[in-house]
């Protein structure tokens, strides 16, 4: 049997590997991007229309099962990024998945319009709806379907290429927000972002982070993210990108079985920068051991009888 095919197609974009470095992890360094194996696409750090200095004080804190972060979307702004960084990244041979954070609808519209001039160099626009909506009382845009609809009402008409929506697990009805993303014209949903957590300083008795709460990522959230992927599959007709706590090929395969067509890997890069290369090799070995020729056969297989069900489908085909 030849090596299993790991290619995936999501919303019109085909990637040689289902593994994508998640936003917020890797610096936008073209030398690093070119040398990174095991991935065809890389998600940028989050961008906003205006430059942001990020949050003051403590930004990272390790937990027993992961990492709390409160970076605050430090970035140079869309215009500076397009001028200074995009030309370098576009020459790395990697597909650019650009993570764009929604601060307010006016700045979102301006950012999407500006990025349109570079749509031939950006494979996917990943709209991050986990940011606070100041006009909406501070809740994240993605916490309710109406926020998702409002953001997509601006982003979708302005972006002609592939558009994914990165949803927040803080939503009261997560599936409803995913369905709102599909109804708003999204080509895929990223399930999901960090989970809110907190840490206290026992020297001062105060929160460790300036904003009191921070985003929890890492292995601790994997079962929670897997649940959301499993619950969302079949409730939307667009591809799902699983994200949250993945640290091995086994985790990635579980995401696929639950319904993900691709998988973003974030915090584990801090433990092993070249983790995706090993995950790809191990993922091929897992498929080969089960006689699976293509990863695409297994998307959502946990809903259809697992590996046995996938074999029956293959035999009928």
Tab-separated table of C-alpha atoms in Angstrom:
chain	number	residue	atom	x	y	z
A	1	UNK	CA	0.000	0.000	0.000
A	2	UNK	CA	1.327	3.430	-0.935
A	3	UNK	CA	1.529	6.215	1.633
A	4	UNK	CA	-1.942	7.408	2.642
A	5	UNK	CA	-3.100	10.661	1.075
A	6	UNK	CA	-3.268	13.482	3.630
A	7	UNK	CA	-4.543	16.152	1.237
A	8	UNK	CA	-7.632	18.057	2.320
A	9	UNK	CA	-9.931	20.498	0.550
A	10	UNK	CA	-11.790	23.126	2.545
A	11	UNK	CA	-13.929	25.794	0.965
A	12	UNK	CA	-12.112	25.733	-2.346
A	13	UNK	CA	-8.607	25.576	-0.844
A	14	UNK	CA	-6.603	22.348	-1.119
A	15	UNK	CA	-3.777	21.734	1.358
A	16	UNK	CA	-1.183	18.967	1.105
A	17	UNK	CA	-1.318	18.512	4.893
A	18	UNK	CA	-4.341	18.702	7.199
A	19	UNK	CA	-2.180	20.277	9.927
A	20	UNK	CA	-2.038	24.059	10.267
A	21	UNK	CA	-0.101	26.080	12.866
A	22	UNK	CA	-2.764	28.042	14.748
A	23	UNK	CA	-2.831	31.801	15.049
A	24	UNK	CA	-0.872	33.485	17.813
A	25	UNK	CA	1.907	30.898	18.046
A	26	UNK	CA	4.548	31.418	15.383
A	27	UNK	CA	6.208	34.751	14.616
A	28	UNK	CA	5.703	35.957	11.066
A	29	UNK	CA	9.285	35.107	10.127
A	30	UNK	CA	9.757	33.947	6.519
A	31	UNK	CA	12.879	31.940	7.413
A	32	UNK	CA	10.921	30.010	10.047
A	33	UNK	CA	7.971	29.491	7.710
A	34	UNK	CA	10.146	28.109	4.918
A	35	UNK	CA	11.837	25.625	7.243
A	36	UNK	CA	8.651	24.346	8.860
A	37	UNK	CA	7.760	20.812	7.749
A	38	UNK	CA	4.462	18.969	8.047
A	39	UNK	CA	2.250	21.859	6.984
A	40	UNK	CA	1.220	23.486	3.734
A	41	UNK	CA	-0.617	26.438	5.266
A	42	UNK	CA	0.249	28.614	8.275
A	43	UNK	CA	-2.100	30.869	10.194
A	44	UNK	CA	-0.710	34.331	10.939
A	45	UNK	CA	-0.769	36.037	14.301
A	46	UNK	CA	-3.972	38.014	14.714
A	47	UNK	CA	-4.174	41.309	12.851
A	48	UNK	CA	-6.388	44.336	13.410
A	49	UNK	CA	-7.006	47.396	11.275
A	50	UNK	CA	-5.157	49.679	13.706
A	51	UNK	CA	-1.816	48.839	15.356
A	52	UNK	CA	-2.148	47.432	18.871
A	53	UNK	CA	0.436	47.461	21.643
A	54	UNK	CA	-1.169	44.515	23.403
A	55	UNK	CA	-1.992	44.030	27.076
A	56	UNK	CA	0.224	45.304	29.915
A	57	UNK	CA	1.698	43.150	32.646
A	58	UNK	CA	1.833	39.361	32.694
A	59	UNK	CA	0.960	37.803	29.345
A	60	UNK	CA	1.704	34.097	29.761
A	61	UNK	CA	1.281	31.673	32.642
A	62	UNK	CA	1.773	27.923	32.517
A	63	UNK	CA	-0.859	25.696	34.068
A	64	UNK	CA	-0.551	21.950	34.853
A	65	UNK	CA	-2.367	21.105	31.614
A	66	UNK	CA	-1.780	24.054	29.355
A	67	UNK	CA	-1.086	27.743	29.008
A	68	UNK	CA	-2.955	30.902	29.938
A	69	UNK	CA	-2.333	33.853	27.641
A	70	UNK	CA	-3.371	37.476	27.601
A	71	UNK	CA	-1.373	38.920	24.702
A	72	UNK	CA	-3.978	41.438	23.621
A	73	UNK	CA	-3.493	41.050	19.856
A	74	UNK	CA	-0.222	42.957	19.706
A	75	UNK	CA	0.313	43.641	16.008
A	76	UNK	CA	1.441	46.384	13.579
A	77	UNK	CA	-1.958	46.833	11.929
A	78	UNK	CA	-3.164	45.586	8.544
A	79	UNK	CA	-1.603	48.322	6.417
A	80	UNK	CA	1.894	47.970	7.907
A	81	UNK	CA	1.647	44.166	7.704
A	82	UNK	CA	0.721	44.311	4.024
A	83	UNK	CA	3.574	46.681	3.300
A	84	UNK	CA	6.343	45.134	5.413
A	85	UNK	CA	5.535	41.462	6.066
A	86	UNK	CA	3.253	40.064	3.386
A	87	UNK	CA	5.799	40.294	0.517
A	88	UNK	CA	8.248	38.170	2.543
A	89	UNK	CA	5.697	35.574	3.655
A	90	UNK	CA	4.262	35.248	0.154
A	91	UNK	CA	7.609	33.941	-1.045
A	92	UNK	CA	7.901	31.118	1.496
A	93	UNK	CA	5.841	28.604	-0.481
A	94	UNK	CA	3.361	28.264	2.406
A	95	UNK	CA	-0.326	29.091	2.027
A	96	UNK	CA	-1.220	32.125	4.127
A	97	UNK	CA	-4.228	31.814	6.415
A	98	UNK	CA	-4.661	35.378	7.650
A	99	UNK	CA	-6.258	35.724	11.077
A	100	UNK	CA	-8.209	38.987	11.225
A	101	UNK	CA	-9.752	40.087	14.510
A	102	UNK	CA	-13.041	41.978	14.571
A	103	UNK	CA	-12.776	45.011	16.884
A	104	UNK	CA	-15.698	46.981	15.473
A	105	UNK	CA	-17.623	46.850	12.213
A	106	UNK	CA	-16.155	50.030	10.759
A	107	UNK	CA	-12.529	48.950	11.196
A	108	UNK	CA	-13.396	45.429	10.042
A	109	UNK	CA	-14.767	46.837	6.803
A	110	UNK	CA	-11.656	48.952	6.281
A	111	UNK	CA	-9.365	45.988	6.932
A	112	UNK	CA	-11.209	43.648	4.564
A	113	UNK	CA	-11.238	46.298	1.835
A	114	UNK	CA	-7.487	46.859	2.168
A	115	UNK	CA	-6.710	43.140	2.218
A	116	UNK	CA	-8.707	42.652	-0.963
A	117	UNK	CA	-5.789	44.117	-2.898
A	118	UNK	CA	-3.691	41.141	-1.762
A	119	UNK	CA	-6.295	38.396	-2.116
A	120	UNK	CA	-4.141	36.557	-4.665
A	121	UNK	CA	-1.478	36.050	-1.978
A	122	UNK	CA	-3.821	35.122	0.881
A	123	UNK	CA	-5.274	31.618	0.690
A	124	UNK	CA	-7.811	32.051	3.496
A	125	UNK	CA	-9.164	34.904	5.575
A	126	UNK	CA	-9.792	33.537	9.075
A	127	UNK	CA	-12.203	35.907	10.798
A	128	UNK	CA	-11.576	35.803	14.534
A	129	UNK	CA	-14.828	36.439	16.404
A	130	UNK	CA	-13.472	35.850	19.899
A	131	UNK	CA	-12.669	39.546	20.436
A	132	UNK	CA	-14.786	41.872	22.622
A	133	UNK	CA	-17.541	43.897	20.960
A	134	UNK	CA	-17.272	47.217	22.788
A	135	UNK	CA	-20.609	48.422	21.447
A	136	UNK	CA	-22.207	45.137	22.517
A	137	UNK	CA	-21.276	45.403	26.193
A	138	UNK	CA	-17.881	43.705	25.908
A	139	UNK	CA	-19.100	40.217	24.960
A	140	UNK	CA	-17.152	38.518	22.177
A	141	UNK	CA	-18.612	38.865	18.686
A	142	UNK	CA	-18.979	35.118	18.422
A	143	UNK	CA	-20.851	34.549	21.682
A	144	UNK	CA	-24.244	34.903	19.985
A	145	UNK	CA	-25.549	34.316	16.443
A	146	UNK	CA	-26.425	37.986	15.963
A	147	UNK	CA	-22.799	39.019	16.513
A	148	UNK	CA	-21.633	36.428	13.993
A	149	UNK	CA	-24.189	37.655	11.483
A	150	UNK	CA	-23.203	41.290	11.980
A	151	UNK	CA	-19.492	40.616	11.424
A	152	UNK	CA	-20.089	38.446	8.371
A	153	UNK	CA	-22.460	41.060	6.990
A	154	UNK	CA	-19.369	43.240	6.604
A	155	UNK	CA	-16.628	40.680	5.908
A	156	UNK	CA	-18.355	38.368	3.423
A	157	UNK	CA	-19.369	40.969	0.812
A	158	UNK	CA	-15.907	42.513	0.988
A	159	UNK	CA	-13.842	39.317	0.738
A	160	UNK	CA	-14.147	37.357	-2.489
A	161	UNK	CA	-11.837	34.509	-1.487
A	162	UNK	CA	-12.142	31.672	1.012
A	163	UNK	CA	-13.369	32.819	4.427
A	164	UNK	CA	-13.325	30.805	7.644
A	165	UNK	CA	-14.846	31.953	10.923
A	166	UNK	CA	-12.981	31.187	14.139
A	167	UNK	CA	-15.631	30.774	16.812
A	168	UNK	CA	-15.408	31.192	20.574
A	169	UNK	CA	-16.260	28.304	22.925
A	170	UNK	CA	-17.775	30.907	25.271
A	171	UNK	CA	-20.933	30.929	23.122
A	172	UNK	CA	-24.106	29.989	24.980
A	173	UNK	CA	-25.232	27.878	22.011
A	174	UNK	CA	-22.124	27.018	20.051
A	175	UNK	CA	-23.884	25.160	17.246
A	176	UNK	CA	-26.173	28.152	16.717
A	177	UNK	CA	-23.154	30.400	16.134
A	178	UNK	CA	-21.698	27.881	13.680
A	179	UNK	CA	-24.978	27.786	11.789
A	180	UNK	CA	-25.046	31.598	11.753
A	181	UNK	CA	-21.561	31.561	10.232
A	182	UNK	CA	-22.715	29.210	7.488
A	183	UNK	CA	-25.830	31.282	6.826
A	184	UNK	CA	-23.647	34.381	6.608
A	185	UNK	CA	-21.559	32.887	3.818
A	186	UNK	CA	-18.565	31.410	5.642
A	187	UNK	CA	-16.702	28.668	3.748
A	188	UNK	CA	-15.645	26.930	6.956
A	189	UNK	CA	-15.662	27.231	10.742
A	190	UNK	CA	-12.703	26.875	13.102
A	191	UNK	CA	-13.802	25.036	16.235
A	192	UNK	CA	-12.694	26.662	18.451
A	193	UNK	CA	-10.547	29.268	20.220
A	194	UNK	CA	-9.169	29.433	23.766
A	195	UNK	CA	-11.380	28.886	26.792
A	196	UNK	CA	-11.530	31.643	29.411
A	197	UNK	CA	-9.569	30.969	32.581
A	198	UNK	CA	-7.919	32.913	35.370
A	199	UNK	CA	-4.966	32.874	37.750
A	200	UNK	CA	-4.368	34.600	41.093
A	201	UNK	CA	-1.123	35.864	42.597
A	202	UNK	CA	-0.755	34.534	46.152
A	203	UNK	CA	1.747	37.277	46.985
A	204	UNK	CA	-0.726	40.079	46.290
A	205	UNK	CA	-4.054	38.262	46.381
A	206	UNK	CA	-4.898	39.855	43.025
A	207	UNK	CA	-5.484	38.468	39.528
A	208	UNK	CA	-2.260	37.688	37.664
A	209	UNK	CA	-3.554	39.249	34.462
A	210	UNK	CA	-4.408	42.906	33.910
A	211	UNK	CA	-7.726	41.902	32.308
A	212	UNK	CA	-8.418	39.398	35.148
A	213	UNK	CA	-9.175	36.578	32.694
A	214	UNK	CA	-6.999	34.953	30.038
A	215	UNK	CA	-7.309	32.374	27.289
A	216	UNK	CA	-6.560	28.761	28.235
A	217	UNK	CA	-5.018	26.532	25.563
A	218	UNK	CA	-3.065	23.283	25.553
A	219	UNK	CA	-3.838	19.614	26.296
A	220	UNK	CA	-6.347	20.443	29.052
A	221	UNK	CA	-8.866	21.806	26.547
A	222	UNK	CA	-8.593	18.979	23.993
A	223	UNK	CA	-11.603	16.949	25.253
A	224	UNK	CA	-13.683	20.138	25.322
A	225	UNK	CA	-12.704	21.135	21.786
A	226	UNK	CA	-13.271	17.590	20.542
A	227	UNK	CA	-16.787	17.696	21.990
A	228	UNK	CA	-17.575	20.908	20.099
A	229	UNK	CA	-16.291	19.446	16.818
A	230	UNK	CA	-18.371	16.303	17.378
A	231	UNK	CA	-21.504	18.329	18.180
A	232	UNK	CA	-21.054	20.721	15.255
A	233	UNK	CA	-20.476	18.068	12.583
A	234	UNK	CA	-23.656	17.372	10.659
A	235	UNK	CA	-25.260	20.552	11.945
A	236	UNK	CA	-23.496	22.648	9.304
A	237	UNK	CA	-22.774	21.836	5.685
A	238	UNK	CA	-19.396	23.595	5.539
A	239	UNK	CA	-16.015	22.136	6.557
A	240	UNK	CA	-14.830	22.224	10.153
A	241	UNK	CA	-11.269	22.963	11.243
A	242	UNK	CA	-10.644	21.406	14.655
A	243	UNK	CA	-8.558	23.462	17.061
A	244	UNK	CA	-7.707	23.166	20.732
A	245	UNK	CA	-5.216	21.092	22.697
A	246	UNK	CA	-3.954	18.861	19.861
A	247	UNK	CA	-0.522	17.452	20.680
A	248	UNK	CA	-0.220	14.235	18.674
A	249	UNK	CA	-1.269	12.415	15.523
A	250	UNK	CA	-3.748	10.475	17.658
A	251	UNK	CA	-5.372	13.730	18.767
A	252	UNK	CA	-5.493	14.979	15.177
A	253	UNK	CA	-7.090	11.731	14.002
A	254	UNK	CA	-9.701	11.981	16.756
A	255	UNK	CA	-10.551	15.489	15.517
A	256	UNK	CA	-11.010	14.123	11.984
A	257	UNK	CA	-13.156	11.211	13.151
A	258	UNK	CA	-15.298	13.692	15.099
A	259	UNK	CA	-15.856	15.764	11.960
A	260	UNK	CA	-12.880	18.029	11.285
A	261	UNK	CA	-11.480	18.198	7.755
A	262	UNK	CA	-8.284	19.887	8.989
A	263	UNK	CA	-6.661	20.541	12.358
A	264	UNK	CA	-4.924	23.582	13.793
A	265	UNK	CA	-2.117	22.996	16.295
A	266	UNK	CA	-1.068	25.773	18.638
A	267	UNK	CA	0.420	25.515	22.115
A	268	UNK	CA	2.281	22.247	21.454
A	269	UNK	CA	4.729	24.211	19.261
A	270	UNK	CA	6.148	25.658	22.487
A	271	UNK	CA	7.140	22.130	23.533
A	272	UNK	CA	8.385	20.992	20.121
A	273	UNK	CA	8.751	23.528	17.331
A	274	UNK	CA	8.903	20.871	14.608
A	275	UNK	CA	5.946	18.922	16.031
A	276	UNK	CA	3.944	18.951	12.787
A	277	UNK	CA	6.552	16.991	10.847
A	278	UNK	CA	6.345	14.138	13.344
A	279	UNK	CA	2.561	14.342	13.518
A	280	UNK	CA	2.311	13.978	9.744
A	281	UNK	CA	4.512	10.875	9.730
A	282	UNK	CA	2.614	9.358	12.654
A	283	UNK	CA	-0.738	10.191	11.054
A	284	UNK	CA	0.237	8.358	7.876
A	285	UNK	CA	1.325	5.374	9.953
A	286	UNK	CA	-2.001	5.347	11.811
A	287	UNK	CA	-3.924	5.358	8.529
A	288	UNK	CA	-1.695	2.717	6.950
A	289	UNK	CA	-2.160	0.409	9.930
A	290	UNK	CA	-5.914	0.636	9.404
A	291	UNK	CA	-5.780	0.188	5.652
A	292	UNK	CA	-7.035	3.722	4.979
A	293	UNK	CA	-5.869	5.218	1.686
A	294	UNK	CA	-7.063	8.792	2.243
A	295	UNK	CA	-7.624	10.868	5.368
A	296	UNK	CA	-10.702	12.389	3.730
A	297	UNK	CA	-12.469	9.002	4.070
A	298	UNK	CA	-12.462	9.368	7.839
A	299	UNK	CA	-13.932	12.867	8.209
A	300	UNK	CA	-16.891	12.408	10.559
A	301	UNK	CA	-16.515	8.611	10.616
A	302	UNK	CA	-17.266	8.532	14.361
A	303	UNK	CA	-20.846	9.439	13.361
A	304	UNK	CA	-21.039	6.635	10.781
A	305	UNK	CA	-19.797	3.494	12.480
A	306	UNK	CA	-16.157	4.465	12.993
A	307	UNK	CA	-13.432	2.649	11.049
A	308	UNK	CA	-15.787	-0.229	10.225
A	309	UNK	CA	-18.299	2.188	8.773
A	310	UNK	CA	-15.602	3.892	6.685
A	311	UNK	CA	-14.533	0.487	5.304
A	312	UNK	CA	-18.122	-0.311	4.297
A	313	UNK	CA	-18.460	3.063	2.559
A	314	UNK	CA	-15.201	2.437	0.691
A	315	UNK	CA	-16.295	-1.030	-0.422
A	316	UNK	CA	-19.613	0.323	-1.723
A	317	UNK	CA	-17.777	3.035	-3.660
